[in-house]
PDB file of C-alpha atoms and ligand atoms in Angstrom:
ATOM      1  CA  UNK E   1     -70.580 -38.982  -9.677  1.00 49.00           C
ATOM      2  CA  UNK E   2     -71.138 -35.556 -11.292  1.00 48.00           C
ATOM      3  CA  UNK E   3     -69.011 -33.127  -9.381  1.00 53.00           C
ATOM      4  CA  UNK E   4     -70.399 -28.980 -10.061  1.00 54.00           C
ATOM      5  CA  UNK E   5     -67.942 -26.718  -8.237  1.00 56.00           C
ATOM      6  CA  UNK E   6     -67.127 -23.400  -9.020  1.00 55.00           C
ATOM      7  CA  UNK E   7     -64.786 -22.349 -11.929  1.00 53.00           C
ATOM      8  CA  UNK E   8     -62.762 -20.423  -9.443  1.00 64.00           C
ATOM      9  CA  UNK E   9     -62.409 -23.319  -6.914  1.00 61.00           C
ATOM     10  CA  UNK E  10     -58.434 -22.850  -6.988  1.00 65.00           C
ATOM     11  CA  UNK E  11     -59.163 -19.655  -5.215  1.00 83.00           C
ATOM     12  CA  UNK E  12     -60.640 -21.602  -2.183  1.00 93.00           C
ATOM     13  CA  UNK E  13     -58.762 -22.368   0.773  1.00 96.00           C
ATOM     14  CA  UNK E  14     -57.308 -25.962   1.393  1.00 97.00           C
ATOM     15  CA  UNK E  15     -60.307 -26.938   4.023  1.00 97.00           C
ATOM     16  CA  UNK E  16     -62.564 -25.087   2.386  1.00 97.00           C
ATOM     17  CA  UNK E  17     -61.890 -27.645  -0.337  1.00 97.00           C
ATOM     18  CA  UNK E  18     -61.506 -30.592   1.773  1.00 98.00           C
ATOM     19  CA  UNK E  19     -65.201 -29.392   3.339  1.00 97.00           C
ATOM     20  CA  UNK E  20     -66.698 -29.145   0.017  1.00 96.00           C
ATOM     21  CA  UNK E  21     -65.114 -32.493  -1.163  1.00 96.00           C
ATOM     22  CA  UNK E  22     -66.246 -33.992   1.982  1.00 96.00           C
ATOM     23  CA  UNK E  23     -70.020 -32.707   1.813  1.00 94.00           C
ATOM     24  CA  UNK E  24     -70.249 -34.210  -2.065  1.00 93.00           C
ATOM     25  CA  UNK E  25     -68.910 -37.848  -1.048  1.00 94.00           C
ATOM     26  CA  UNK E  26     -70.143 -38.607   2.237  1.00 93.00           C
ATOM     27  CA  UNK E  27     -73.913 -36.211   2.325  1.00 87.00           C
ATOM     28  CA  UNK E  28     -75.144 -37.345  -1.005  1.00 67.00           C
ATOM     29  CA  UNK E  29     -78.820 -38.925   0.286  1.00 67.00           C
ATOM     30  CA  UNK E  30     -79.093 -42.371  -0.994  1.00 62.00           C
ATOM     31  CA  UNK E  31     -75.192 -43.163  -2.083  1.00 59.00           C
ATOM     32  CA  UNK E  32     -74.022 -46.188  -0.182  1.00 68.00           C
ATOM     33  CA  UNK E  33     -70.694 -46.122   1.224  1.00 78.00           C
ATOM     34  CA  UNK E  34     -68.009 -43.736  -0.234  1.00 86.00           C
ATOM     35  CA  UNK E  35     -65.980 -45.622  -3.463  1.00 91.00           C
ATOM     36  CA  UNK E  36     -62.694 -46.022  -3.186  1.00 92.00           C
ATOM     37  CA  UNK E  37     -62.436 -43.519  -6.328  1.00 95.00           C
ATOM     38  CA  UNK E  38     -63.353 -41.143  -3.944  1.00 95.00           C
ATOM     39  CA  UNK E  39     -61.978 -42.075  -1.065  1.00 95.00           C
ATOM     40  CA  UNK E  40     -58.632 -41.744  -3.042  1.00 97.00           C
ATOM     41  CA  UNK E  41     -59.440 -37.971  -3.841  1.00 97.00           C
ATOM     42  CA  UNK E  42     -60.078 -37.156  -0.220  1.00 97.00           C
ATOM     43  CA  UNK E  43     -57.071 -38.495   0.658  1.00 97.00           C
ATOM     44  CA  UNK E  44     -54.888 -36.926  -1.674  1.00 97.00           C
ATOM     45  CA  UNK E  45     -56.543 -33.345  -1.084  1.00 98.00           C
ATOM     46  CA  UNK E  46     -55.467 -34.210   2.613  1.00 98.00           C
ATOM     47  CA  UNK E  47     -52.097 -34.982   1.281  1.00 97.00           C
ATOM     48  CA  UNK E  48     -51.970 -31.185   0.421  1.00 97.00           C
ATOM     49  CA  UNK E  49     -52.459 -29.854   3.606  1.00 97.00           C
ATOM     50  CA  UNK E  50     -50.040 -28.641   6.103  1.00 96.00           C
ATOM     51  CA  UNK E  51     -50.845 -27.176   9.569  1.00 97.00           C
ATOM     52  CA  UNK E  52     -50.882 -23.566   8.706  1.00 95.00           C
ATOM     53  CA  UNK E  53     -53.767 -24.505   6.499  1.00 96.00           C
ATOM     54  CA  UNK E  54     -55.677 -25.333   9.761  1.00 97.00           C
ATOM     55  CA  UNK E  55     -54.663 -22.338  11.945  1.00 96.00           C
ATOM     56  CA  UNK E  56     -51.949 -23.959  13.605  1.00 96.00           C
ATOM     57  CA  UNK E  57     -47.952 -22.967  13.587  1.00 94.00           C
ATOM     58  CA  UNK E  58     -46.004 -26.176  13.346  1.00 91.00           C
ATOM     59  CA  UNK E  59     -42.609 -23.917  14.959  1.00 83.00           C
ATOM     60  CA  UNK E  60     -41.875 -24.883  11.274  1.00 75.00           C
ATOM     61  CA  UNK E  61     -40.547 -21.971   9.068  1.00 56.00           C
ATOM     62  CA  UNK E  62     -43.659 -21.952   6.349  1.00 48.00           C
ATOM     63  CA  UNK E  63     -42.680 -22.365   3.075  1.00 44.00           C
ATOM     64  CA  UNK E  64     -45.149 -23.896   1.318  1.00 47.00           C
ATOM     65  CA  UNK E  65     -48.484 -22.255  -0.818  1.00 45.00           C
ATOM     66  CA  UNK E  66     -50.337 -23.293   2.234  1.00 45.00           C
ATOM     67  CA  UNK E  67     -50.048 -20.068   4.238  1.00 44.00           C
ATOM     68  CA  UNK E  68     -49.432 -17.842   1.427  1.00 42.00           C
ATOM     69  CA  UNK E  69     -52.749 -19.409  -0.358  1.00 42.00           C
ATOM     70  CA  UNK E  70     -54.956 -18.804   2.841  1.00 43.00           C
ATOM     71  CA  UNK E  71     -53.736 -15.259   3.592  1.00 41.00           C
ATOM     72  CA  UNK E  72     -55.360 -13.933   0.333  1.00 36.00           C
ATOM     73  CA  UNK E  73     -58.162 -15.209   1.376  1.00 35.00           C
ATOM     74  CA  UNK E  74     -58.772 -15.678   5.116  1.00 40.00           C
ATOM     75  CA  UNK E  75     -58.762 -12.765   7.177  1.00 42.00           C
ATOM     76  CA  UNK E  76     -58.212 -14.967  10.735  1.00 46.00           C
ATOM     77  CA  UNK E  77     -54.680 -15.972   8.942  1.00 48.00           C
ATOM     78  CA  UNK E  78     -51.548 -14.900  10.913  1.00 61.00           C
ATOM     79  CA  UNK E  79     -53.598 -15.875  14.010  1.00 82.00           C
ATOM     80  CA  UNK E  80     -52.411 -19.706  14.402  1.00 91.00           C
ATOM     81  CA  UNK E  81     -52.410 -21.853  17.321  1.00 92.00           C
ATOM     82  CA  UNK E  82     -48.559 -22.347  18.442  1.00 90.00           C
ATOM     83  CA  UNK E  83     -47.736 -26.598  18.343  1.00 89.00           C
ATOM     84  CA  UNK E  84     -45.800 -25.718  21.466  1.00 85.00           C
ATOM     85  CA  UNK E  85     -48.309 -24.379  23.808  1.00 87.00           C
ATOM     86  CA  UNK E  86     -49.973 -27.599  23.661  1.00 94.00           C
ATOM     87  CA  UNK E  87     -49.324 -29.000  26.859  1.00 94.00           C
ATOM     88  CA  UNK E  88     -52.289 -32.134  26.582  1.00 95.00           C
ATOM     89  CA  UNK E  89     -53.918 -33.989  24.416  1.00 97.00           C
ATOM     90  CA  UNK E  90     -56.084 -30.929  22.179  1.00 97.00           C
ATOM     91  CA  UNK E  91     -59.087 -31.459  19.896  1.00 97.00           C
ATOM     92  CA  UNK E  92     -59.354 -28.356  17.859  1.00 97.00           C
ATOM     93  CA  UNK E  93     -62.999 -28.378  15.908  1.00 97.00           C
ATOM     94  CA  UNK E  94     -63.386 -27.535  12.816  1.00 98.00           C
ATOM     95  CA  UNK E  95     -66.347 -28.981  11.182  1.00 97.00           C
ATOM     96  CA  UNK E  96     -69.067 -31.818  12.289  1.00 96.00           C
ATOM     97  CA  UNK E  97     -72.525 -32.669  10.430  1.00 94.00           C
ATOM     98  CA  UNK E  98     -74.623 -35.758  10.689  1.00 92.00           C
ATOM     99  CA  UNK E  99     -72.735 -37.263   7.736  1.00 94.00           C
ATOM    100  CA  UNK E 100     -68.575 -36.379   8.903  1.00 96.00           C
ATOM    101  CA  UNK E 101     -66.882 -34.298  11.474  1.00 97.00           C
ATOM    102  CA  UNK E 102     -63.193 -32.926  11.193  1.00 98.00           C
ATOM    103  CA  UNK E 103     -60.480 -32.135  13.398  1.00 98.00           C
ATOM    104  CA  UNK E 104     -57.259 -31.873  14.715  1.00 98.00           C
ATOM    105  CA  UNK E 105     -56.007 -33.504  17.536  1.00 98.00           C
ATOM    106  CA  UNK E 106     -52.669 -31.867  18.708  1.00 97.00           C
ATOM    107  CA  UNK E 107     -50.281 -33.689  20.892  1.00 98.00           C
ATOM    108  CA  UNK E 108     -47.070 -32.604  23.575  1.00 97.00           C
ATOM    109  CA  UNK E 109     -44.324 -34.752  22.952  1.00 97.00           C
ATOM    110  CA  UNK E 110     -45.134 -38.267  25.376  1.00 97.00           C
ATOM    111  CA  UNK E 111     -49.276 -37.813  25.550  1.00 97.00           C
ATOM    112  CA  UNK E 112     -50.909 -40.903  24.428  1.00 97.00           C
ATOM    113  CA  UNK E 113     -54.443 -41.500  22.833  1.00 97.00           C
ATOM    114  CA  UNK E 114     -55.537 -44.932  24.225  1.00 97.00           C
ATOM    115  CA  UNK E 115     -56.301 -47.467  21.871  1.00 97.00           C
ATOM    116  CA  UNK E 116     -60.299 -46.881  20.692  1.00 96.00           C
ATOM    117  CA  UNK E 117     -62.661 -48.155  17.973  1.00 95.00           C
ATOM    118  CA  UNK E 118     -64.281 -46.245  15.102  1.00 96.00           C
ATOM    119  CA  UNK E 119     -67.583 -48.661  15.064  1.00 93.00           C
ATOM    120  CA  UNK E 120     -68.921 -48.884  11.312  1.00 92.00           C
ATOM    121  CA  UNK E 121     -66.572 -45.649  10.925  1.00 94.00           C
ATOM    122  CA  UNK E 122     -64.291 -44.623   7.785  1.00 96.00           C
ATOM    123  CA  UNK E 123     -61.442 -42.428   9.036  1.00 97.00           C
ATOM    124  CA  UNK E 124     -58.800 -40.370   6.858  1.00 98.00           C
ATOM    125  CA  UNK E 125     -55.681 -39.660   8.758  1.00 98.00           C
ATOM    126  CA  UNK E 126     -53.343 -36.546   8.162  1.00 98.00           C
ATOM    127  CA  UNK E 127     -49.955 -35.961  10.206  1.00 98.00           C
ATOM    128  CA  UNK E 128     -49.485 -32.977   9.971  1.00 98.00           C
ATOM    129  CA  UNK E 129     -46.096 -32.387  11.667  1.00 97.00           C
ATOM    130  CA  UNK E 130     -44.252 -34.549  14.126  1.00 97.00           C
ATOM    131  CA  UNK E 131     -43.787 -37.838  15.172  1.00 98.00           C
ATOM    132  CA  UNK E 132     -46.294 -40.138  16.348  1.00 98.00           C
ATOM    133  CA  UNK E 133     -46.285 -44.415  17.237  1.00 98.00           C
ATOM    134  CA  UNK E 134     -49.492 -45.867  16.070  1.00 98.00           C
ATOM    135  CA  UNK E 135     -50.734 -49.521  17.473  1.00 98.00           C
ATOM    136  CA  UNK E 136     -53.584 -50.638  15.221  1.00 98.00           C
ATOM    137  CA  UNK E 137     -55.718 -53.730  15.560  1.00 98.00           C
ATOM    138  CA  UNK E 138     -58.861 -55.094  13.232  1.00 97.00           C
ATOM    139  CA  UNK E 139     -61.551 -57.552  14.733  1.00 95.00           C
ATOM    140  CA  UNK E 140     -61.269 -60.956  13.939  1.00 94.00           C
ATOM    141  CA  UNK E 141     -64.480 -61.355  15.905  1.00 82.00           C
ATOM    142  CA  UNK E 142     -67.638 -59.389  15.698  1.00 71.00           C
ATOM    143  CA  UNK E 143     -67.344 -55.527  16.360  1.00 67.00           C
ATOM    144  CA  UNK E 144     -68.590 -55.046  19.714  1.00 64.00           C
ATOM    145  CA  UNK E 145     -72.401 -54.000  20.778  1.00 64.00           C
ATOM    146  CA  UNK E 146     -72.385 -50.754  22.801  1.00 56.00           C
ATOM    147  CA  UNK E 147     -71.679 -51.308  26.275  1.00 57.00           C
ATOM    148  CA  UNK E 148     -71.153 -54.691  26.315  1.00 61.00           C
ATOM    149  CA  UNK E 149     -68.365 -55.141  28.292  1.00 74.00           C
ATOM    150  CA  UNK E 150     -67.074 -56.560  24.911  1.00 80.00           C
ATOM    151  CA  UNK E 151     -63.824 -58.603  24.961  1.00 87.00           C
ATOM    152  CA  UNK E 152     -62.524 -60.488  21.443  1.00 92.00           C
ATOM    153  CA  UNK E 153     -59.848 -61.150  19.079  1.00 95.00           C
ATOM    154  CA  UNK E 154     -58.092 -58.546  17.410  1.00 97.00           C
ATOM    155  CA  UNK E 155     -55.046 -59.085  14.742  1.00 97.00           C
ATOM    156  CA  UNK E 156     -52.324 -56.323  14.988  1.00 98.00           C
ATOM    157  CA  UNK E 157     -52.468 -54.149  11.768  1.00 98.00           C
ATOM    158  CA  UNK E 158     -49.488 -51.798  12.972  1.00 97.00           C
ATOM    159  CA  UNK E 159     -47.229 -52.615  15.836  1.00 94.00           C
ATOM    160  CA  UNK E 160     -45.534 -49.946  17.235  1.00 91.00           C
ATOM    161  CA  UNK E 161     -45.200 -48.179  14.017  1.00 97.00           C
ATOM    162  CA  UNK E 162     -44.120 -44.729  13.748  1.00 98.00           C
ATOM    163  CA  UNK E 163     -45.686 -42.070  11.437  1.00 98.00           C
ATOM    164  CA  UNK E 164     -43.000 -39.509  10.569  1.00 98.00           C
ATOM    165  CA  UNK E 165     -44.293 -36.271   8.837  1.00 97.00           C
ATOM    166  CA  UNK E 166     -44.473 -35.543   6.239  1.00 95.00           C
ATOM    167  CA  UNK E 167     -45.695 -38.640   5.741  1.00 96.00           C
ATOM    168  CA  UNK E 168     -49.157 -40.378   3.233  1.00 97.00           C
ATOM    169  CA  UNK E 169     -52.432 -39.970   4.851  1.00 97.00           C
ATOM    170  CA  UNK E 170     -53.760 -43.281   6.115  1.00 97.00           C
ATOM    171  CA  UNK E 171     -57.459 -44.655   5.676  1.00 97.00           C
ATOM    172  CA  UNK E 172     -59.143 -46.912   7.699  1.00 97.00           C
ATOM    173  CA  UNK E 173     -62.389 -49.017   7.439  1.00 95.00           C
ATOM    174  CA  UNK E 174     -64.545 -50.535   9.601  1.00 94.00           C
ATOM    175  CA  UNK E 175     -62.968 -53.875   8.966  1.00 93.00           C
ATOM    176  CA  UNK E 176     -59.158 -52.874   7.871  1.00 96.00           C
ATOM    177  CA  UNK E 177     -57.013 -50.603   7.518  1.00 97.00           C
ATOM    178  CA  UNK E 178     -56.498 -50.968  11.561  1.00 98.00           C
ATOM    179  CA  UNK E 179     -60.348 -49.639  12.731  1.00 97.00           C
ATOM    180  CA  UNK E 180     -58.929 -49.449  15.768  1.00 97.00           C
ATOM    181  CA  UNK E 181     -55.621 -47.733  17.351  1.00 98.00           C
ATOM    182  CA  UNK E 182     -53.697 -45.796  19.734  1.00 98.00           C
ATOM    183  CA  UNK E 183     -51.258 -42.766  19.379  1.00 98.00           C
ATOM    184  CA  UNK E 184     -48.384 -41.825  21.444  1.00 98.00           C
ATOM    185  CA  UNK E 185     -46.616 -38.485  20.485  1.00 98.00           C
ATOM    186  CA  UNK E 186     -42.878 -39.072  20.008  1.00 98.00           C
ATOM    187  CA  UNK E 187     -42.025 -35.459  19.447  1.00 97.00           C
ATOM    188  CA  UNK E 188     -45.120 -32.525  19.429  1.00 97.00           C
ATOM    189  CA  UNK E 189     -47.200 -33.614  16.821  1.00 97.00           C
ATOM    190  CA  UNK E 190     -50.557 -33.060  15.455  1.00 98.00           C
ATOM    191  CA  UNK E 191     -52.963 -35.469  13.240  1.00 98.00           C
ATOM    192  CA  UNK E 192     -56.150 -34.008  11.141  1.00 98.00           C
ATOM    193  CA  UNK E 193     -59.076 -36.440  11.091  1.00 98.00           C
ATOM    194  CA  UNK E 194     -62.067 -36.962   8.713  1.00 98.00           C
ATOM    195  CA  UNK E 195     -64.669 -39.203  10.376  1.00 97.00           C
ATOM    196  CA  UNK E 196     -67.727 -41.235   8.784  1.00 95.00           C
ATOM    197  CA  UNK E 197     -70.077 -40.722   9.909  1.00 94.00           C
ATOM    198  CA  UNK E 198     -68.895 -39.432  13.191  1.00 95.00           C
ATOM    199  CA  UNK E 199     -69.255 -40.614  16.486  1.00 94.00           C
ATOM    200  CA  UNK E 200     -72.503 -40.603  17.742  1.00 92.00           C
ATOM    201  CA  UNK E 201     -73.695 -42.058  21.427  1.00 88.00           C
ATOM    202  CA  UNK E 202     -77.604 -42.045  19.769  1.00 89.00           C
ATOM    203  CA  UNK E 203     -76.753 -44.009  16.378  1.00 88.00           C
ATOM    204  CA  UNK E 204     -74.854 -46.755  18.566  1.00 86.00           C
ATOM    205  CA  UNK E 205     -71.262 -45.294  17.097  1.00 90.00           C
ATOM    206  CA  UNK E 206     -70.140 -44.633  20.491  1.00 89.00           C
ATOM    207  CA  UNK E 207     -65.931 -44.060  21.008  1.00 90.00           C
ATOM    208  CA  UNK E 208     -64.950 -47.740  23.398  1.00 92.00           C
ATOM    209  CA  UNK E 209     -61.688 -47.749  24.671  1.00 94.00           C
ATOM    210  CA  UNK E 210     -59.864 -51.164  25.072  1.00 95.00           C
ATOM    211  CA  UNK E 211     -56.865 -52.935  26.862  1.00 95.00           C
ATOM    212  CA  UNK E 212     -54.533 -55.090  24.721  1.00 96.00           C
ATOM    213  CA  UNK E 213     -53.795 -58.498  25.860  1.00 96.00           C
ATOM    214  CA  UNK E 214     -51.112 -60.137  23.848  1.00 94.00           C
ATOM    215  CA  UNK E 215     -51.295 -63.549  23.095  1.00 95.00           C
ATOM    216  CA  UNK E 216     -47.883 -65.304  23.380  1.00 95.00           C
ATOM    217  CA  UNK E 217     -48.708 -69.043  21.592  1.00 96.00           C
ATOM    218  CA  UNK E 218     -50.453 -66.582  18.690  1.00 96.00           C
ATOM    219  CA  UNK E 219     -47.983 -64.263  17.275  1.00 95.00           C
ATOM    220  CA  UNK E 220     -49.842 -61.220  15.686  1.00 96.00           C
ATOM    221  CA  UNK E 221     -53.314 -60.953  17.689  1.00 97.00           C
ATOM    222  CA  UNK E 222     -54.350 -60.060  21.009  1.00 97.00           C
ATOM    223  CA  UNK E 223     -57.082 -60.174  23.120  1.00 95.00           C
ATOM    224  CA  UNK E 224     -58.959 -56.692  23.290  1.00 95.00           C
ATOM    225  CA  UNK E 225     -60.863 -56.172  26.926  1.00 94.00           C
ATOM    226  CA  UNK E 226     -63.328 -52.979  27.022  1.00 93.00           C
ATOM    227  CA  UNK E 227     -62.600 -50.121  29.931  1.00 93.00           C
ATOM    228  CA  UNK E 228     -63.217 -47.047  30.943  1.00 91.00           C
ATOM    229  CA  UNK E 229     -60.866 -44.173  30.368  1.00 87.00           C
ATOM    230  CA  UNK E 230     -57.965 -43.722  32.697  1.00 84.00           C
ATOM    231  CA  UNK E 231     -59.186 -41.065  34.948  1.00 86.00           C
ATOM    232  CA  UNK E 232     -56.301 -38.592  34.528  1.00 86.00           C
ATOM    233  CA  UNK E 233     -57.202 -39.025  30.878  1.00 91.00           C
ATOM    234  CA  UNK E 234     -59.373 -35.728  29.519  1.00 92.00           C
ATOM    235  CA  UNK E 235     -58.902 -34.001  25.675  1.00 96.00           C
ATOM    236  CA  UNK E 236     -58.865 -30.379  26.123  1.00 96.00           C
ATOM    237  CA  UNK E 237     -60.790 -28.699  23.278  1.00 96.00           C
ATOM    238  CA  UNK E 238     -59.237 -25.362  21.491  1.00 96.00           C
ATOM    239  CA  UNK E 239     -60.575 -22.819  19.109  1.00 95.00           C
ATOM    240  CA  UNK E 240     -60.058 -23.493  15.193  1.00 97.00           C
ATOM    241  CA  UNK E 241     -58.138 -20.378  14.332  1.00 95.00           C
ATOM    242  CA  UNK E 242     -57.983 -21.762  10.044  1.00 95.00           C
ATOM    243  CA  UNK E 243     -59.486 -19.846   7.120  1.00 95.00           C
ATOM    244  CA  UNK E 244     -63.034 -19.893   8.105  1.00 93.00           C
ATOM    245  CA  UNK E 245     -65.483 -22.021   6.845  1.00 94.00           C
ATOM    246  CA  UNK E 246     -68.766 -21.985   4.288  1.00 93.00           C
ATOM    247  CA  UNK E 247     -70.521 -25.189   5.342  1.00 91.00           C
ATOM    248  CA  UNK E 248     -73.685 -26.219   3.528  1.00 81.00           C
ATOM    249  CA  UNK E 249     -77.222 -24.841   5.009  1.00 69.00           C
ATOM    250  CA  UNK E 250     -78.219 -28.370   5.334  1.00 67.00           C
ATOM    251  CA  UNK E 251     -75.173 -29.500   7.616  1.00 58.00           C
ATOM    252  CA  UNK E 252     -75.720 -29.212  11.286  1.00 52.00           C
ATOM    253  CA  UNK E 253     -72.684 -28.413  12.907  1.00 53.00           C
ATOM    254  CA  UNK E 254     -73.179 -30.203  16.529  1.00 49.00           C
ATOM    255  CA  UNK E 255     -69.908 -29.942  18.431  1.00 49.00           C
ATOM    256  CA  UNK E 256     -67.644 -32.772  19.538  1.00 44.00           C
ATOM    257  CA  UNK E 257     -67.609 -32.277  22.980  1.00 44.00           C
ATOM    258  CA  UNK E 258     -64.617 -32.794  24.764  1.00 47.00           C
ATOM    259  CA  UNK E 259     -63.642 -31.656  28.295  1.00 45.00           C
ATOM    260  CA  UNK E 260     -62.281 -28.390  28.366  1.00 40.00           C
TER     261      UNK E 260
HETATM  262 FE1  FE2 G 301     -59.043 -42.583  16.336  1.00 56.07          FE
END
């Protein structure tokens, strides 16, 4: 794929570049799904980032390019969202289009993300600082239809694993890579995501959450049961203080609601 950015594109901020990377693999109209080439790239440009890149202070003395790249060029740096203050589970927005969203979620130390799907969904995984324990599952059975109550067989991709930072970023598919997991924060941590194509409720991608039910005479599945949310469960949502943003004229930028 023929790639035209501009000469200067070292100049850009680290999610400016991750945006523009983004908007050439996943919104080109009539590419199938995203190669593994460039899958590869996306990953490795997420490899690059740390949190000051996306407004937030890690408590982390910053040494790296990241904030010193950003402050020539973003005039929200030195405004950054402090790891600590988050007290729940936080979705902080920064981009969403009908092809890929991208955020952060930002975790206390304990919260847990209950174990969901990412139907027909490719998702690049950053930690960005912390400690989290992943659980990860792929379908053995057919993906579920939307609200059917689903219940199938699942084989454990990751159990109990625990993603130090700094750490690879992970990739998922909507057969491997573990399409479907849970996160529980073992120290304040904070993980940016790169869905596609993001959820969506009206093109039957809607976010199903799931029990795990192990199965004792079959070492390395489970049984995965649909439910509903636990009710003290809610995402807060909070501002995306990064560099800001140039998005493409084209790209809608509906917001990922979450409870506030
Ligand atoms: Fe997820």
């Amino acid at each position: 794929m023929a790639v035209a950015f501009p000469p200067d594109i070292m100049a850009l901020s680290k999610v400016q570049r991750l945006y523009d990377a983004c908007d050439v693999v996943f919104s080109s109209p009539g590419e199938a799904t995203p190669s593994l080439g460039e899958i590869e790239w996306l990953r490795q440009l997420l490899d690059g980032m740390e949190a000051a890149d996306v407004g937030i202070d890690d408590g982390e003395k910053q040494s790296s390019s990241a904030a010193a790249d950003d402050e020539l060029i973003s005039p929200k740096s030195g405004r950054l969202l402090p790891a600590l203050a988050f007290t729940r589970i936080t979705y902080v927005h920064i981009h969403q289009c009908d092809d890929f969203s991208i955020g952060v979620f930002c975790f206390p130390a304990g919260a847990t993300l209950p174990l969901h799907d990412h139907p027909e969904m490719v998702v690049l995984s950053k930690l960005l600082y912390g400690s989290v324990r992943v659980r990860s599952y792929d379908w053995v059975t057919a993906p579920p239809c939307s609200g059917a109550g689903f219940r199938g067989l699942a084989r454990v991709v990751a159990a109990d694993e625990v993603w130090r930072a700094p750490c690879e970023a992970s990739v998922l598919f909507p057969r491997s890579g573990g399409n479907l997991h849970a996160f529980t924060a073992v120290t304040p941590c904070a993980i940016l995501d790169v869905l596609t194509p993001p959820y969506s409720e009206e093109q039957g991608r809607p976010s199903t959450y799931f029990n795990d039910v192990p199965i004792p005479s079959l070492p390395g599945f489970a049984i995965l049961e649909e439910t509903d949310l636990p009710e003290d469960f809610s995402v807060a949502g909070a501002p995306y203080l990064g560099p800001e943003l140039t998005v493409d004229m084209d790209d809608d930028d509906g917001y990922y609601d979450y409870d506030e």
